[in-house]
Amino acid sequence: MSTGFSPEQNARSTPASAEFASAFAALATPERVELLHTISLSSSGISHRQAISNGATDEDIQALAVSGLIGVRDEILTVRTEALPSTQLIVDILLGLSAIPTASLTTVNPSIVVRKLTADDWDAVLRIYGEGIEAGNATFDTAVPEASVFDHRWHPEHRWVAQIGGQVCGWLCQSNVSSRLFSGVVEVSVYVGREALGRGVGKVLLKHLIEHADAAGLWTLQSSIFPDNTASLALHRSAGFRTVGVREKVARLHGVWRDTIIVERRSPTHFQGDYERASR
C-alpha cells in the first residue's frame, strides 16, 4: 500500500448528471475510451493521422470533440482539461472524487530536508508506518513488520527520509514491480508522521522522488490508494499522477472488503520523443 495520510474529511461530491451526460455518452464504445486514453497519455496531444492509424474513425474523433472531451486544432487532438474538473481522470468523476483539491507541487517548505535513509532511521520509519496503520486508510497491514522486511522489499537507491529540525517526519521509497519487462515501473510509498501532517512533507518527498526517478530512467511511477484517503489522492495529483483504474474489493482490512485506486505518473522526459512524433 502506498500512502500514510489521515484525511480530515472525505471530500466526495456528486457531479450533476446533466453536466456530464454528453461526455459519458461519447464514451459509449471501447474504441472511443481507448482513443481518449491514448490522447491523455501525451502532454502535447496526438495527431489526427496517428489516431486514425491506431484504429479510431473520424466519427469517434468528432463524437469526443462535440462532447467537449477533446479539442482539435491544426490536426492535433488534445484533452480539454477545462471541460471537466479532470477529463483524463474519468474514474475520479465516477467515484465522486473530482472535488478533491489539488495543491501545487512547485511551492515547497524550505525547512524540510530530504536525505537518503540510513540504518539509524529505521525506528522513526517504523513508528511512522505504525501511525499509518492506526489511521486505517494507508495500508492493508495490521501490524508493523520488521525493518528487514522493508529493507528487502525497497529499492536500495530510492529510499529517503524527510527531516524538520533534525527530526525524521516522513519517508518515501520505491519497490520494483518486476525485475524484467517492467524494469522502469516502480511502486511508490510515501508516509508522513502524524505531527507533520499539513506541513508539505509529502510534497517535498514526491518532488525529490520525481527528479531522481526521471534522472534514473524510470518511466512509470505507480501507487495504490484507498478512495477514502483524499489527502493522498490530492498529493499525488499535484505531482502529476492520474487515476488509471480501481481494484474493487481487492482485500479485506479488519474483515471489511476495501477498494483501492491505482494512480500513475508517466515520465515526460522518457516519452518526450514519442510526444514530439505524435505532434507531427
Short mmCIF file of C-alpha atoms in Angstrom, two decimals, residues 123-246:
data_model
loop_
_atom_site.label_atom_id
_atom_site.label_comp_id
_atom_site.label_asym_id
_atom_site.label_seq_id
_atom_site.Cartn_x
_atom_site.Cartn_y
_atom_site.Cartn_z
CA ASP A 123 12.99 3.29 14.35
CA ALA A 124 11.41 6.50 13.05
CA VAL A 125 10.37 4.86 9.78
CA LEU A 126 8.60 2.02 11.57
CA ARG A 127 6.97 4.42 14.03
CA ILE A 128 5.53 6.50 11.20
CA TYR A 129 4.35 3.36 9.43
CA GLY A 130 2.61 2.31 12.63
CA GLU A 131 0.78 5.65 12.68
CA GLY A 132 -0.40 4.93 9.15
CA ILE A 133 -1.74 1.56 10.28
CA GLU A 134 -3.60 3.22 13.15
CA ALA A 135 -5.17 5.77 10.79
CA GLY A 136 -6.82 2.90 8.90
CA ASN A 137 -6.55 4.36 5.38
CA ALA A 138 -2.92 3.80 4.49
CA THR A 139 -2.17 0.08 4.26
CA PHE A 140 -3.66 -3.40 4.49
CA ASP A 141 -1.05 -4.29 7.12
CA THR A 142 -2.38 -4.58 10.65
CA ALA A 143 1.00 -4.83 12.37
CA VAL A 144 4.35 -3.14 11.80
CA PRO A 145 6.81 -5.59 10.18
CA GLU A 146 10.49 -5.95 11.00
CA ALA A 147 12.85 -3.48 9.35
CA SER A 148 14.42 -6.37 7.42
CA VAL A 149 11.12 -6.88 5.55
CA PHE A 150 11.19 -3.34 4.19
CA ASP A 151 14.93 -3.47 3.63
CA HIS A 152 14.49 -6.48 1.35
CA ARG A 153 11.44 -5.05 -0.44
CA TRP A 154 12.59 -1.50 -1.16
CA HIS A 155 14.94 -0.42 -3.93
CA PRO A 156 18.24 0.47 -2.22
CA GLU A 157 18.86 3.56 -4.38
CA HIS A 158 15.40 5.08 -3.96
CA ARG A 159 14.59 5.37 -0.27
CA TRP A 160 14.61 8.73 1.51
CA VAL A 161 13.53 10.39 4.73
CA ALA A 162 12.35 13.95 5.33
CA GLN A 163 13.52 15.94 8.35
CA ILE A 164 12.29 19.07 10.10
CA GLY A 165 14.64 20.45 12.74
CA GLY A 166 16.75 17.32 12.53
CA GLN A 167 13.82 15.00 13.31
CA VAL A 168 12.58 12.42 10.79
CA CYS A 169 8.98 13.32 9.94
CA GLY A 170 8.31 11.28 6.80
CA TRP A 171 9.75 8.77 4.38
CA LEU A 172 9.41 7.61 0.81
CA CYS A 173 10.53 4.50 -1.05
CA GLN A 174 10.19 2.61 -4.32
CA SER A 175 9.61 -1.10 -4.84
CA ASN A 176 10.27 -2.88 -8.11
CA VAL A 177 7.15 -4.15 -9.87
CA SER A 178 9.25 -6.57 -11.93
CA SER A 179 12.95 -7.15 -12.46
CA ARG A 180 12.47 -7.87 -16.17
CA LEU A 181 9.87 -6.42 -18.53
CA PHE A 182 8.76 -3.68 -16.16
CA SER A 183 12.20 -2.58 -15.01
CA GLY A 184 11.19 1.07 -15.46
CA VAL A 185 7.93 0.73 -13.50
CA VAL A 186 8.02 1.09 -9.72
CA GLU A 187 5.55 1.17 -6.84
CA VAL A 188 5.79 4.33 -4.73
CA SER A 189 5.14 4.53 -1.00
CA VAL A 190 5.14 7.79 0.94
CA TYR A 191 4.30 8.20 4.63
CA VAL A 192 4.17 11.33 6.77
CA GLY A 193 4.33 11.37 10.55
CA ARG A 194 1.24 12.43 12.47
CA GLU A 195 2.93 15.51 13.93
CA ALA A 196 3.99 16.76 10.49
CA LEU A 197 0.70 16.45 8.60
CA GLY A 198 -0.23 19.57 6.66
CA ARG A 199 3.32 20.97 6.56
CA GLY A 200 4.12 19.95 2.98
CA VAL A 201 6.33 16.97 3.80
CA GLY A 202 4.64 14.74 1.23
CA LYS A 203 5.07 17.36 -1.48
CA VAL A 204 8.80 17.71 -0.79
CA LEU A 205 9.30 13.94 -0.81
CA LEU A 206 7.41 13.42 -4.06
CA LYS A 207 9.23 16.30 -5.76
CA HIS A 208 12.54 14.74 -4.72
CA LEU A 209 11.39 11.33 -5.94
CA ILE A 210 10.28 12.56 -9.37
CA GLU A 211 13.56 14.36 -10.01
CA HIS A 212 15.56 11.23 -9.18
CA ALA A 213 13.19 8.86 -10.99
CA ASP A 214 13.36 10.84 -14.23
CA ALA A 215 17.15 11.00 -13.99
CA ALA A 216 17.29 7.24 -13.39
CA GLY A 217 15.20 6.48 -16.50
CA LEU A 218 12.12 5.23 -14.64
CA TRP A 219 9.16 5.77 -16.94
CA THR A 220 6.22 4.92 -14.68
CA LEU A 221 5.61 5.61 -11.01
CA GLN A 222 2.51 3.92 -9.66
CA SER A 223 0.71 3.86 -6.35
CA SER A 224 -2.36 2.25 -4.78
CA ILE A 225 -4.54 4.42 -2.55
CA PHE A 226 -7.73 3.87 -0.56
CA PRO A 227 -10.59 6.01 -2.00
CA ASP A 228 -11.14 7.47 1.48
CA ASN A 229 -7.59 8.80 1.60
CA THR A 230 -8.42 12.06 -0.16
CA ALA A 231 -5.34 13.84 1.19
CA SER A 232 -3.09 11.30 -0.52
CA LEU A 233 -5.06 11.47 -3.76
CA ALA A 234 -4.70 15.27 -3.78
CA LEU A 235 -0.96 14.99 -3.10
CA HIS A 236 -0.43 12.60 -6.00
CA ARG A 237 -2.47 14.78 -8.35
CA SER A 238 -0.24 17.72 -7.50
CA ALA A 239 2.72 15.57 -8.58
CA GLY A 240 1.18 14.72 -11.96
CA PHE A 241 -0.28 11.32 -11.10
CA ARG A 242 -3.55 10.35 -12.80
CA THR A 243 -6.14 7.73 -11.97
CA VAL A 244 -5.96 4.68 -14.23
CA GLY A 245 -8.37 2.32 -12.51
CA VAL A 246 -9.96 0.87 -9.41
#
